[in-house]
XYZ file of C-alpha atoms in Angstrom:
729
model
C 100.347 -112.984 45.429
C 102.262 -114.393 42.480
C 100.337 -114.859 39.264
C 100.153 -117.943 37.096
C 101.289 -117.772 33.454
C 99.676 -119.181 30.352
C 100.706 -118.966 26.673
C 98.808 -120.164 23.632
C 96.812 -119.448 20.474
C 93.230 -118.145 20.444
C 90.974 -120.856 19.016
C 87.688 -118.919 19.115
C 85.973 -116.002 20.839
C 82.923 -117.061 22.862
C 81.935 -113.586 24.092
C 83.223 -110.030 23.717
C 81.820 -106.822 25.192
C 83.202 -103.849 23.211
C 82.260 -101.375 25.969
C 84.633 -102.769 28.607
C 86.653 -105.408 26.719
C 85.313 -108.304 28.854
C 86.140 -111.431 26.877
C 85.498 -115.155 27.105
C 87.706 -117.149 24.740
C 89.003 -120.649 24.148
C 92.797 -120.950 24.101
C 94.971 -123.763 22.739
C 97.892 -123.675 25.194
C 101.546 -124.244 24.483
C 102.422 -127.215 26.686
C 106.045 -127.907 27.511
C 107.088 -131.531 28.099
C 104.713 -133.368 30.407
C 103.250 -130.156 31.822
C 99.656 -130.697 33.036
C 97.345 -127.694 32.976
C 94.155 -127.328 35.004
C 90.909 -126.803 33.061
C 92.200 -128.538 29.924
C 89.198 -129.958 28.041
C 89.159 -133.097 25.924
C 89.681 -131.033 22.791
C 92.833 -129.537 24.309
C 91.376 -126.076 25.011
C 91.251 -123.824 28.083
C 88.615 -121.189 28.856
C 90.111 -117.727 29.466
C 88.103 -114.781 30.854
C 89.024 -111.168 31.588
C 89.093 -107.589 30.321
C 91.317 -108.016 27.271
C 92.194 -106.091 24.114
C 90.097 -107.120 21.129
C 91.779 -110.319 19.910
C 91.109 -112.604 16.969
C 91.333 -116.371 16.421
C 94.886 -117.303 15.529
C 96.539 -114.664 17.715
C 99.101 -115.807 20.257
C 98.725 -114.495 23.801
C 100.958 -114.429 26.827
C 98.684 -114.219 29.877
C 99.290 -113.484 33.541
C 96.473 -114.263 35.948
C 94.941 -116.801 38.313
C 93.114 -120.079 37.967
C 89.501 -119.844 39.094
C 86.624 -122.281 39.456
C 83.293 -121.086 38.042
C 80.250 -122.741 39.711
C 78.708 -123.563 36.317
C 81.584 -123.657 33.816
C 84.292 -125.196 35.995
C 88.024 -124.415 35.880
C 89.038 -121.332 33.877
C 91.940 -118.898 33.656
C 91.177 -115.372 34.839
C 93.602 -113.144 32.938
C 94.873 -109.911 34.513
C 97.644 -109.028 32.029
C 97.540 -109.883 28.327
C 100.407 -109.481 25.885
C 100.047 -110.330 22.212
C 103.138 -112.270 21.020
C 104.360 -113.948 17.889
C 104.258 -117.775 17.956
C 107.538 -119.660 18.015
C 106.502 -122.992 16.448
C 106.063 -123.708 12.736
C 102.426 -124.772 13.260
C 101.791 -121.640 15.330
C 103.306 -119.434 12.624
C 101.093 -120.985 9.954
C 98.041 -120.593 12.173
C 98.917 -116.957 12.952
C 99.579 -115.908 9.360
C 96.462 -117.687 8.099
C 94.120 -116.331 10.774
C 93.393 -113.027 9.051
C 95.781 -111.094 11.279
C 97.904 -110.088 8.278
C 95.814 -108.661 5.452
C 96.349 -110.514 2.177
C 97.383 -113.858 3.674
C 94.841 -116.667 3.902
C 95.315 -120.184 5.373
C 96.625 -121.801 2.155
C 99.136 -119.062 1.385
C 100.251 -119.085 5.038
C 101.033 -122.801 4.767
C 103.102 -122.239 1.608
C 105.082 -119.390 3.234
C 105.892 -121.425 6.369
C 106.645 -124.507 4.277
C 109.152 -122.399 2.336
C 110.913 -120.711 5.283
C 110.165 -122.880 8.328
C 111.093 -121.558 11.779
C 112.744 -118.425 10.367
C 109.528 -117.275 8.607
C 109.046 -114.197 10.773
C 112.757 -113.307 10.534
C 112.496 -113.415 6.742
C 109.407 -111.163 6.710
C 111.115 -108.734 9.100
C 114.647 -108.615 7.676
C 114.567 -109.756 4.032
C 110.915 -109.447 3.001
C 111.810 -109.411 -0.710
C 112.380 -113.169 -0.324
C 108.595 -113.635 -0.139
C 108.739 -113.711 -3.938
C 110.349 -117.147 -3.596
C 106.989 -118.525 -2.460
C 104.759 -119.965 -5.181
C 101.908 -117.554 -6.024
C 103.595 -114.425 -4.614
C 104.729 -111.878 -7.168
C 106.279 -108.467 -6.570
C 102.953 -106.646 -6.166
C 101.515 -109.182 -3.770
C 104.742 -109.276 -1.756
C 104.599 -105.486 -1.459
C 101.057 -105.623 -0.140
C 101.926 -108.340 2.400
C 104.964 -106.361 3.635
C 102.837 -103.205 4.009
C 100.164 -105.164 5.902
C 102.805 -106.712 8.186
C 104.255 -103.276 8.989
C 100.800 -101.834 9.639
C 99.937 -104.727 11.904
C 103.211 -104.202 13.865
C 102.517 -100.488 14.263
C 98.950 -101.145 15.365
C 100.155 -103.695 17.914
C 102.571 -101.149 19.366
C 99.780 -98.605 19.597
C 97.548 -101.240 21.177
C 100.040 -101.910 23.972
C 99.565 -98.279 24.960
C 95.849 -97.940 24.198
C 94.473 -101.206 25.514
C 94.660 -100.057 29.099
C 92.354 -97.186 28.142
C 89.632 -99.252 26.557
C 90.510 -98.688 22.896
C 89.716 -101.658 20.652
C 91.966 -103.051 17.947
C 89.783 -101.628 15.195
C 89.931 -98.129 16.686
C 93.694 -98.513 17.013
C 93.775 -99.284 13.267
C 91.816 -96.076 12.629
C 94.257 -94.088 14.775
C 97.189 -95.539 12.865
C 95.578 -94.800 9.487
C 94.850 -91.219 10.511
C 98.277 -90.373 11.930
C 100.644 -93.080 10.631
C 103.940 -93.424 12.468
C 103.188 -90.296 14.517
C 100.112 -91.917 16.146
C 101.623 -92.395 19.585
C 103.096 -88.869 19.614
C 99.704 -87.381 18.709
C 97.903 -89.389 21.373
C 100.427 -88.475 24.037
C 100.575 -84.793 23.078
C 96.800 -84.126 22.888
C 94.472 -87.111 23.380
C 91.482 -84.836 22.739
C 92.523 -84.554 19.117
C 91.305 -88.161 18.734
C 87.751 -87.024 19.420
C 87.971 -84.314 16.752
C 89.605 -86.468 14.069
C 88.355 -90.028 14.454
C 84.793 -91.309 14.183
C 84.066 -93.726 17.021
C 86.211 -92.023 19.685
C 84.288 -89.717 21.992
C 85.243 -87.303 24.720
C 85.033 -89.860 27.527
C 87.529 -92.211 25.874
C 89.918 -89.369 25.051
C 89.522 -88.066 28.602
C 90.357 -91.471 30.072
C 93.606 -91.525 28.102
C 94.413 -87.939 29.067
C 93.905 -88.652 32.765
C 96.123 -91.735 32.559
C 98.820 -89.571 30.966
C 98.621 -87.225 33.943
C 96.983 -84.283 32.136
C 95.545 -81.797 34.646
C 91.723 -81.843 34.948
C 91.929 -78.066 34.451
C 94.085 -78.201 31.336
C 92.755 -75.807 28.636
C 92.547 -78.624 26.044
C 90.342 -80.644 28.396
C 88.075 -77.686 29.183
C 87.623 -76.885 25.485
C 86.993 -80.521 24.536
C 84.441 -80.888 27.357
C 82.547 -77.741 26.306
C 82.367 -78.888 22.667
C 81.227 -82.353 23.783
C 78.473 -80.868 25.975
C 77.455 -78.595 23.083
C 77.353 -81.501 20.619
C 75.281 -83.624 23.015
C 72.529 -81.017 22.867
C 72.867 -80.423 19.126
C 72.564 -84.179 18.535
C 69.033 -83.853 19.934
C 68.196 -81.553 17.017
C 68.958 -78.154 18.585
C 70.768 -75.466 16.589
C 72.139 -73.547 19.569
C 72.338 -74.013 23.338
C 71.522 -71.357 25.961
C 74.754 -70.322 27.654
C 73.536 -71.169 31.172
C 72.491 -74.689 30.146
C 75.805 -75.297 28.368
C 77.883 -74.035 31.296
C 75.972 -76.278 33.722
C 76.403 -79.372 31.537
C 80.099 -78.654 31.062
C 80.605 -78.273 34.839
C 78.835 -81.599 35.486
C 80.885 -83.330 32.806
C 84.283 -81.880 33.667
C 83.814 -81.539 37.442
C 85.624 -78.200 37.471
C 84.729 -74.772 38.815
C 82.366 -72.424 37.044
C 85.144 -69.856 36.482
C 86.980 -72.096 33.993
C 84.115 -72.514 31.524
C 83.615 -68.986 30.148
C 87.353 -68.472 29.402
C 87.204 -71.844 27.596
C 84.292 -70.553 25.506
C 86.256 -67.387 24.676
C 89.220 -69.482 23.485
C 86.911 -71.657 21.349
C 85.369 -68.544 19.811
C 88.869 -67.238 19.052
C 89.552 -70.539 17.251
C 86.256 -69.986 15.345
C 84.893 -73.300 16.635
C 81.901 -71.705 18.406
C 79.902 -68.496 18.075
C 78.364 -66.645 21.041
C 75.224 -64.612 20.344
C 72.443 -62.699 22.096
C 68.919 -63.689 21.040
C 65.364 -62.861 22.141
C 64.130 -65.448 24.620
C 61.682 -67.909 22.965
C 58.072 -67.154 23.986
C 59.375 -64.300 26.131
C 58.896 -60.536 25.971
C 60.539 -58.683 23.094
C 63.055 -57.121 25.444
C 64.080 -60.428 27.070
C 67.534 -61.346 25.773
C 69.524 -64.507 26.438
C 73.095 -65.547 25.717
C 73.417 -68.584 23.435
C 76.233 -70.633 21.925
C 76.364 -72.083 18.397
C 78.820 -74.379 16.720
C 80.161 -72.005 14.068
C 78.900 -73.980 11.002
C 75.370 -74.043 12.454
C 75.406 -70.287 13.087
C 76.356 -69.513 9.499
C 73.937 -72.191 8.277
C 71.027 -70.556 10.115
C 71.959 -67.065 8.939
C 72.449 -68.368 5.392
C 69.068 -70.149 5.199
C 67.212 -67.076 6.490
C 68.959 -64.667 4.115
C 68.539 -66.892 1.057
C 64.862 -67.682 1.680
C 64.108 -63.980 2.096
C 66.085 -63.172 -1.071
C 64.108 -65.783 -3.065
C 60.754 -64.439 -1.833
C 61.646 -60.918 -2.936
C 62.012 -61.918 -6.600
C 58.512 -61.891 -8.034
C 58.641 -64.122 -11.096
C 55.324 -65.988 -11.307
C 55.341 -68.935 -13.686
C 51.571 -68.858 -13.959
C 49.148 -65.956 -14.284
C 46.213 -67.489 -16.192
C 42.825 -68.300 -14.765
C 42.958 -71.985 -15.650
C 45.655 -74.657 -15.529
C 46.450 -76.348 -18.831
C 44.762 -79.696 -19.467
C 46.870 -82.455 -17.941
C 44.423 -85.357 -17.925
C 44.434 -85.342 -14.120
C 41.306 -84.740 -12.060
C 42.102 -82.165 -9.397
C 39.964 -81.072 -6.472
C 39.607 -77.341 -5.902
C 42.072 -77.720 -2.973
C 44.643 -79.461 -5.188
C 44.216 -76.982 -8.043
C 44.859 -74.085 -5.674
C 47.958 -75.859 -4.341
C 49.425 -76.154 -7.870
C 48.614 -72.512 -8.686
C 50.184 -71.405 -5.403
C 53.442 -73.188 -6.250
C 53.523 -71.551 -9.690
C 52.667 -68.056 -8.450
C 54.897 -67.880 -5.354
C 58.698 -68.147 -5.448
C 58.830 -70.149 -2.172
C 55.910 -72.372 -1.209
C 55.092 -75.353 0.986
C 52.705 -78.238 0.332
C 51.895 -80.338 3.380
C 49.346 -82.982 4.253
C 48.973 -86.518 5.530
C 48.835 -89.761 3.508
C 46.036 -90.102 0.963
C 45.431 -86.340 0.668
C 46.754 -86.129 -2.895
C 50.217 -84.560 -2.594
C 51.507 -86.844 -5.374
C 48.602 -85.911 -7.679
C 49.457 -82.240 -7.119
C 53.078 -82.928 -8.063
C 52.038 -84.774 -11.248
C 49.836 -81.841 -12.255
C 52.616 -79.373 -11.447
C 55.154 -81.332 -13.518
C 52.685 -81.569 -16.436
C 52.159 -77.792 -16.278
C 55.903 -77.118 -16.197
C 56.364 -79.466 -19.182
C 53.562 -77.596 -21.000
C 55.310 -74.285 -20.328
C 58.686 -75.799 -21.308
C 60.183 -74.918 -17.952
C 63.273 -76.643 -16.557
C 62.694 -78.363 -13.215
C 64.348 -80.709 -10.750
C 62.982 -83.197 -8.192
C 64.993 -84.098 -5.095
C 64.722 -85.720 -1.663
C 67.087 -85.925 1.330
C 67.565 -89.725 1.034
C 68.035 -92.260 -1.727
C 64.928 -94.226 -0.743
C 62.775 -91.092 -0.706
C 64.157 -90.018 -4.113
C 63.335 -93.439 -5.565
C 59.768 -93.203 -4.221
C 59.400 -89.696 -5.652
C 60.557 -90.840 -9.084
C 58.230 -93.881 -9.066
C 55.254 -91.788 -7.903
C 55.669 -88.964 -10.438
C 57.177 -90.820 -13.390
C 59.925 -88.173 -13.552
C 63.620 -88.490 -12.635
C 64.460 -87.599 -9.027
C 67.720 -87.633 -7.104
C 69.111 -87.125 -3.646
C 69.976 -83.553 -2.750
C 73.658 -84.546 -2.545
C 73.556 -85.938 -6.090
C 71.589 -82.933 -7.364
C 74.257 -80.618 -5.948
C 76.999 -82.854 -7.433
C 78.678 -83.515 -4.134
C 82.237 -84.811 -4.208
C 84.287 -85.881 -1.156
C 87.220 -83.849 -2.470
C 85.513 -80.719 -3.792
C 82.353 -80.589 -1.662
C 79.165 -79.319 -3.317
C 80.001 -78.400 -6.926
C 76.656 -76.625 -7.296
C 76.991 -73.336 -5.438
C 76.527 -69.572 -6.008
C 79.263 -69.653 -8.658
C 77.777 -72.703 -10.397
C 74.010 -72.636 -9.682
C 71.444 -75.237 -10.736
C 70.059 -74.671 -14.215
C 66.370 -75.004 -13.250
C 63.348 -72.708 -13.152
C 61.583 -74.804 -10.529
C 62.831 -77.141 -7.796
C 60.670 -79.592 -5.826
C 62.056 -80.947 -2.546
C 60.049 -83.905 -1.221
C 60.114 -85.268 2.362
C 61.026 -81.768 3.480
C 60.387 -82.579 7.166
C 63.718 -84.479 7.009
C 65.700 -81.423 5.902
C 68.253 -80.323 8.459
C 69.679 -76.832 8.608
C 73.084 -77.413 6.994
C 71.800 -79.388 3.998
C 69.080 -76.772 3.418
C 71.735 -74.047 3.386
C 73.808 -75.894 0.754
C 70.674 -76.394 -1.346
C 69.687 -72.725 -1.212
C 73.223 -71.645 -2.133
C 72.775 -73.450 -5.462
C 69.563 -71.644 -6.511
C 69.574 -68.660 -8.848
C 67.398 -65.625 -8.017
C 64.004 -66.188 -9.607
C 64.023 -69.978 -9.135
C 60.756 -71.285 -7.693
C 61.145 -73.605 -4.717
C 58.442 -75.980 -3.455
C 58.888 -77.914 -0.202
C 56.638 -80.979 0.035
C 56.307 -82.849 3.306
C 54.164 -83.972 6.189
C 54.585 -81.515 9.040
C 53.074 -84.021 11.487
C 55.978 -86.453 11.063
C 59.109 -86.457 13.188
C 61.523 -83.599 12.480
C 64.963 -84.094 10.925
C 67.605 -86.233 12.605
C 70.118 -83.402 12.119
C 70.001 -79.971 13.728
C 67.052 -77.704 13.058
C 63.337 -77.964 12.287
C 63.411 -76.204 8.937
C 59.961 -77.073 7.573
C 58.157 -76.116 10.805
C 60.149 -72.867 11.134
C 59.330 -71.942 7.526
C 55.616 -72.566 8.077
C 55.457 -70.647 11.352
C 57.435 -67.692 9.963
C 54.732 -67.180 7.274
C 57.351 -66.040 4.730
C 56.365 -68.834 2.361
C 52.958 -69.591 0.853
C 51.521 -72.706 2.565
C 48.845 -75.167 1.401
C 47.704 -77.882 3.774
C 45.760 -80.681 2.099
C 43.167 -82.223 4.422
C 40.684 -84.132 2.261
C 41.265 -87.905 2.182
C 40.367 -89.265 -1.252
C 37.979 -92.168 -1.694
C 40.588 -94.672 -2.914
C 42.702 -93.903 0.156
C 39.750 -94.346 2.522
C 39.829 -98.096 1.795
C 43.257 -98.317 3.448
C 43.148 -98.869 7.200
C 46.761 -97.660 7.342
C 45.798 -94.251 5.927
C 42.540 -94.029 7.891
C 44.315 -94.872 11.142
C 47.148 -92.458 10.410
C 44.624 -89.629 10.287
C 42.779 -90.933 13.355
C 46.052 -90.922 15.304
C 46.820 -87.414 14.050
C 43.458 -86.280 15.417
C 44.103 -87.877 18.808
C 41.872 -90.917 18.223
C 42.885 -94.531 18.819
C 43.217 -96.671 15.684
C 40.921 -99.491 14.598
C 42.444 -102.939 14.086
C 41.549 -105.561 11.500
C 40.339 -109.055 12.268
C 40.799 -111.994 9.897
C 42.849 -111.764 6.698
C 41.061 -108.911 4.913
C 42.684 -105.887 6.555
C 46.053 -104.135 6.468
C 46.349 -102.919 10.091
C 46.708 -105.438 12.950
C 47.489 -105.626 16.651
C 48.974 -108.671 18.379
C 48.285 -108.136 22.094
C 51.213 -108.271 24.510
C 51.378 -106.913 28.042
C 55.124 -106.416 28.316
C 58.195 -105.807 26.168
C 59.393 -109.433 26.216
C 56.036 -110.748 24.971
C 55.848 -108.000 22.331
C 59.335 -108.950 21.116
C 58.308 -112.620 20.871
C 55.357 -111.581 18.702
C 57.638 -109.456 16.500
C 59.922 -112.424 15.787
C 56.940 -114.724 15.190
C 55.024 -112.444 12.784
C 58.165 -111.469 10.829
C 59.517 -114.983 10.367
C 56.314 -117.048 10.259
C 52.857 -115.446 10.239
C 53.231 -112.630 7.712
C 55.198 -114.688 5.125
C 52.746 -117.606 5.464
C 49.519 -115.549 5.481
C 50.322 -112.655 3.151
C 53.283 -113.961 1.144
C 55.714 -111.157 2.060
C 59.416 -111.964 2.361
C 60.655 -111.628 5.945
C 64.017 -110.257 4.849
C 63.257 -108.069 1.841
C 59.695 -106.830 2.409
C 59.314 -106.476 6.161
C 60.920 -103.739 8.234
C 60.785 -103.814 12.021
C 60.733 -100.417 13.738
C 61.180 -99.788 17.441
C 60.935 -96.608 19.517
C 64.009 -97.527 21.597
C 67.401 -99.182 21.214
C 67.541 -100.916 24.597
C 65.363 -103.502 26.299
C 63.815 -106.790 25.112
C 61.796 -104.996 22.398
C 64.555 -102.547 21.516
C 66.440 -102.357 18.232
C 69.605 -104.086 19.502
C 68.075 -107.307 20.859
C 65.481 -107.551 18.071
C 68.314 -107.401 15.525
C 70.136 -110.258 17.220
C 66.995 -112.407 17.373
C 65.902 -111.685 13.797
C 69.409 -112.289 12.431
C 69.401 -115.693 14.122
C 66.077 -116.575 12.448
C 66.364 -114.914 9.049
C 70.087 -115.315 8.366
C 71.512 -118.027 10.634
C 75.124 -119.238 10.423
C 75.756 -121.905 7.830
C 78.600 -123.921 6.411
C 80.429 -121.836 3.848
C 78.674 -118.594 4.830
C 81.397 -116.141 5.874
C 80.975 -114.074 9.030
C 83.083 -111.769 11.171
C 82.611 -110.245 14.616
C 83.439 -106.521 14.520
C 82.729 -103.879 17.159
C 80.641 -106.341 19.131
C 78.383 -107.240 16.160
C 78.463 -110.444 14.128
C 78.271 -109.503 10.444
C 77.327 -112.359 8.123
C 76.963 -112.656 4.339
C 73.291 -111.980 3.572
C 72.773 -109.640 6.549
C 70.565 -106.603 6.195
C 72.598 -103.570 7.339
C 72.237 -99.814 7.654
C 74.775 -97.021 7.231
C 74.834 -94.899 10.418
C 76.709 -91.788 9.218
C 77.261 -89.905 5.986
C 80.291 -91.310 4.200
C 80.976 -89.051 1.277
C 83.901 -91.114 0.024
C 81.668 -94.149 -0.458
C 78.626 -92.046 -1.463
C 76.484 -93.754 1.174
C 74.487 -91.789 3.687
C 73.011 -92.055 7.147
C 69.954 -94.340 6.963
C 70.839 -96.138 3.698
C 69.905 -99.851 3.898
C 71.772 -102.596 2.059
C 72.773 -106.269 2.181
C 76.196 -107.791 2.822
C 77.244 -109.482 -0.429
C 80.642 -110.759 0.651
C 83.146 -110.929 3.515
C 86.790 -111.299 2.518
C 88.551 -112.792 5.528
C 91.944 -112.543 3.820
C 91.782 -108.914 2.693
C 89.625 -107.948 5.666
C 86.793 -106.256 3.833
C 82.983 -106.291 3.752
C 81.133 -105.762 0.467
C 77.682 -104.191 0.818
C 75.084 -103.565 -1.885
C 72.898 -100.499 -1.254
C 70.084 -101.038 -3.776
C 72.463 -101.329 -6.712
C 75.211 -99.107 -5.295
C 78.194 -101.248 -4.130
C 80.403 -100.124 -1.248
C 83.453 -101.797 0.311
C 84.364 -101.448 3.988
C 87.618 -102.297 5.683
C 87.063 -103.946 9.020
C 88.125 -100.796 10.848
C 85.234 -98.993 9.094
C 82.570 -101.495 10.116
C 81.446 -99.310 13.036
C 79.629 -97.254 10.387
C 77.327 -100.229 9.822
C 74.673 -101.755 12.038
C 72.254 -104.637 11.558
C 68.990 -103.371 10.067
C 66.466 -106.158 10.586
C 65.134 -103.675 13.145
C 65.808 -99.916 13.080
C 64.609 -96.906 15.033
C 61.621 -94.932 13.779
C 63.869 -91.896 13.305
C 66.143 -93.895 10.982
C 63.155 -94.963 8.852
C 62.108 -91.399 7.978
C 61.638 -90.811 4.282
C 61.517 -94.516 3.522
C 58.552 -96.697 2.655
C 58.340 -100.460 3.064
C 55.747 -103.028 2.002
C 55.316 -104.110 5.634
C 56.024 -102.417 8.960
C 56.083 -104.280 12.294
C 56.504 -102.325 15.526
C 56.334 -103.122 19.254
C 54.407 -100.502 21.266
C 54.548 -101.143 25.010
C 54.393 -99.023 28.143
C 58.089 -99.710 28.832
C 58.744 -97.352 25.870
C 56.913 -94.513 27.669
C 59.824 -92.072 27.194
C 59.361 -92.217 23.421
C 55.610 -92.707 23.135
C 54.589 -89.625 21.178
C 51.902 -89.067 18.576
C 54.310 -87.946 15.829
C 56.501 -91.016 16.441
C 53.737 -93.594 16.032
C 52.272 -91.567 13.150
C 55.643 -91.515 11.366
C 56.082 -95.260 11.942
C 52.754 -96.428 10.530
C 52.971 -94.105 7.514
C 56.149 -95.984 6.477
C 53.907 -98.998 5.650
C 52.663 -99.356 2.070
C 50.678 -102.611 2.240
C 50.563 -103.888 5.808
C 51.160 -102.542 9.319
C 51.387 -104.788 12.397
C 51.735 -103.529 15.964
C 52.625 -105.792 18.879
C 51.814 -104.498 22.340
C 48.817 -103.122 24.158
C 46.138 -100.473 23.846
C 47.338 -98.666 26.962
C 50.703 -97.905 25.346
C 49.074 -96.986 22.011
C 46.701 -94.659 23.883
C 49.633 -93.030 25.696
C 51.328 -92.327 22.358
C 48.181 -91.005 20.671
C 47.367 -88.646 23.560
C 50.928 -87.280 23.841
C 50.938 -84.537 21.234
C 53.779 -82.551 22.749
C 56.275 -81.641 20.044
C 59.694 -81.188 21.580
C 60.725 -77.590 20.957
C 64.143 -77.282 19.372
C 66.428 -74.349 20.088
C 66.417 -72.543 16.755
C 66.335 -68.884 15.764
C 65.466 -69.529 12.121
C 61.831 -68.472 12.444
C 62.895 -65.232 14.134
C 65.565 -64.529 11.487
C 63.023 -65.149 8.705
C 60.547 -62.683 10.197
C 62.923 -59.765 10.851
């Protein structure tokens, strides 16, 4: 069957699915003579559908496909083959150059360039680009930038011709080009699995798809090694430090669909490359003589060994900062429990202070700081995240920083504070210690001199760290550190339903809910996820702002246990964006990686970016979108960061976020759907963590059955970690 042909410029994108490239767009066709095209609307546009490369308005496409009649939408062109081409008309050239396709050229400048050079515009840019300086407003520097952008765009297009068939978007193609430059295609063709190792956003399955298309054998060593590392990372991303060998082998076999005999040699090769470490460990909860084979990623192995050795070394240096009977007068009223907690921290080189909300952890810290000031001791306060550090500083009245800032992290030099350049403190307090993962803890401990006192402060009943390990729990269970658990709820905290209910939940009791406008803990009943989501949108945008005066955008944070489903993070973000930050005339927006980003949007960073000094979980607001220079400007609570469009996959809308992503943060208002459809995630420590993020008001939408399921489920998922064992031996 012969295919029909269609050429034209993309007017707008109606729909784009980044997972499979399925696109619905409106095309302004090039019509020759009296040619009549089916499906041509009154505004001169045609609907095109199909699995296409990521395209932008202004691009010119040459399409091969068939005309089809949709029962609802009528005549449309179903594209099978798509080729991106340069326009041949003057109007098309101006439209193309001004569409944002070439960084540095906006619509007005595009018109001036085409006005100057006419039909030979593209020839000029290609062959004698220095002539761009003839155009009004273009100097040497600007011309240089335009030429560089044109060349980059050409290279990316060439890469796209190859990569599109394998599901790689334009923005990922830009990343590939920036990583490898002119050698991009050679790298991809030589070892597609290198993409997974080098480029954020490309996983094993994408690299494998390319490799298979290139004819690489399913049993090729590079594929086996990449599959093993992917299977290992999948488990580690769930918080584990190592994976039992048998479990890893089974997952690798299922992923790669190869025989068992190929996996162990692959592991041996990876160990020879120092990418993994194979060890024998006692079986958890087994007999002392039960040994199992396990596999670590090499950095995690050395991180675990390092944390254990350094904690034990600190505990061996007996340098008490306090030996008197009484604490100095600080003006703070301490209970006997709190007084003992402060003395413990001063007497023991490594100690832990844990307890739920309202039990006086902050009062203990104030008293500790006052005592250290009295003794003229040098101390530091730090937390894993910027938000937590800000809270710590506000609560204590003393400066606090992130651990990265404390250790003077630099993208080029790494952590400047290390064994050769240790921190100049006698005492270090680390707040929100339940969030500490293994690798960050190791870097922190490397920077401490022998004799430094270290106090971990945290709530052991919260969710563990997002990263690998369960450091705080392992430290407590190893008994190598002195531990104080505060349990008394103070009278001023008893007036808070949020705090009271947090402790009720922790004890396995269902919470009480307020009625009327006098409480701070509410339930809006909903039997299913869709109804719960409707309530979320209503209370965030209408009820809470009207009744309590909180700002829906700045004060309220929606949390959800899951990403998918009607009450999941993804759909809630779309609905809340529509209500809280709708499109408007003059408000710039751009669709990137399947998300519409708009000036004013609340966004979250999803990975540590050391170059920008923004970290996983940081929340900010989009201040500007430069359609000409193809950048997003985001303000993270006073810290500005600029993103090229190819980097926008590091950002996600943050009107709603997962409970895990909210760890360490506190918000005036928390709203969360809790429904039985979330049963996979309904755990006591999850709902406890969520409600303790609320400072002034907590609203749940859902039903008592789901809340009861969460409260009763006190199973803490055991992470594969040998830290406790290493601390004890």
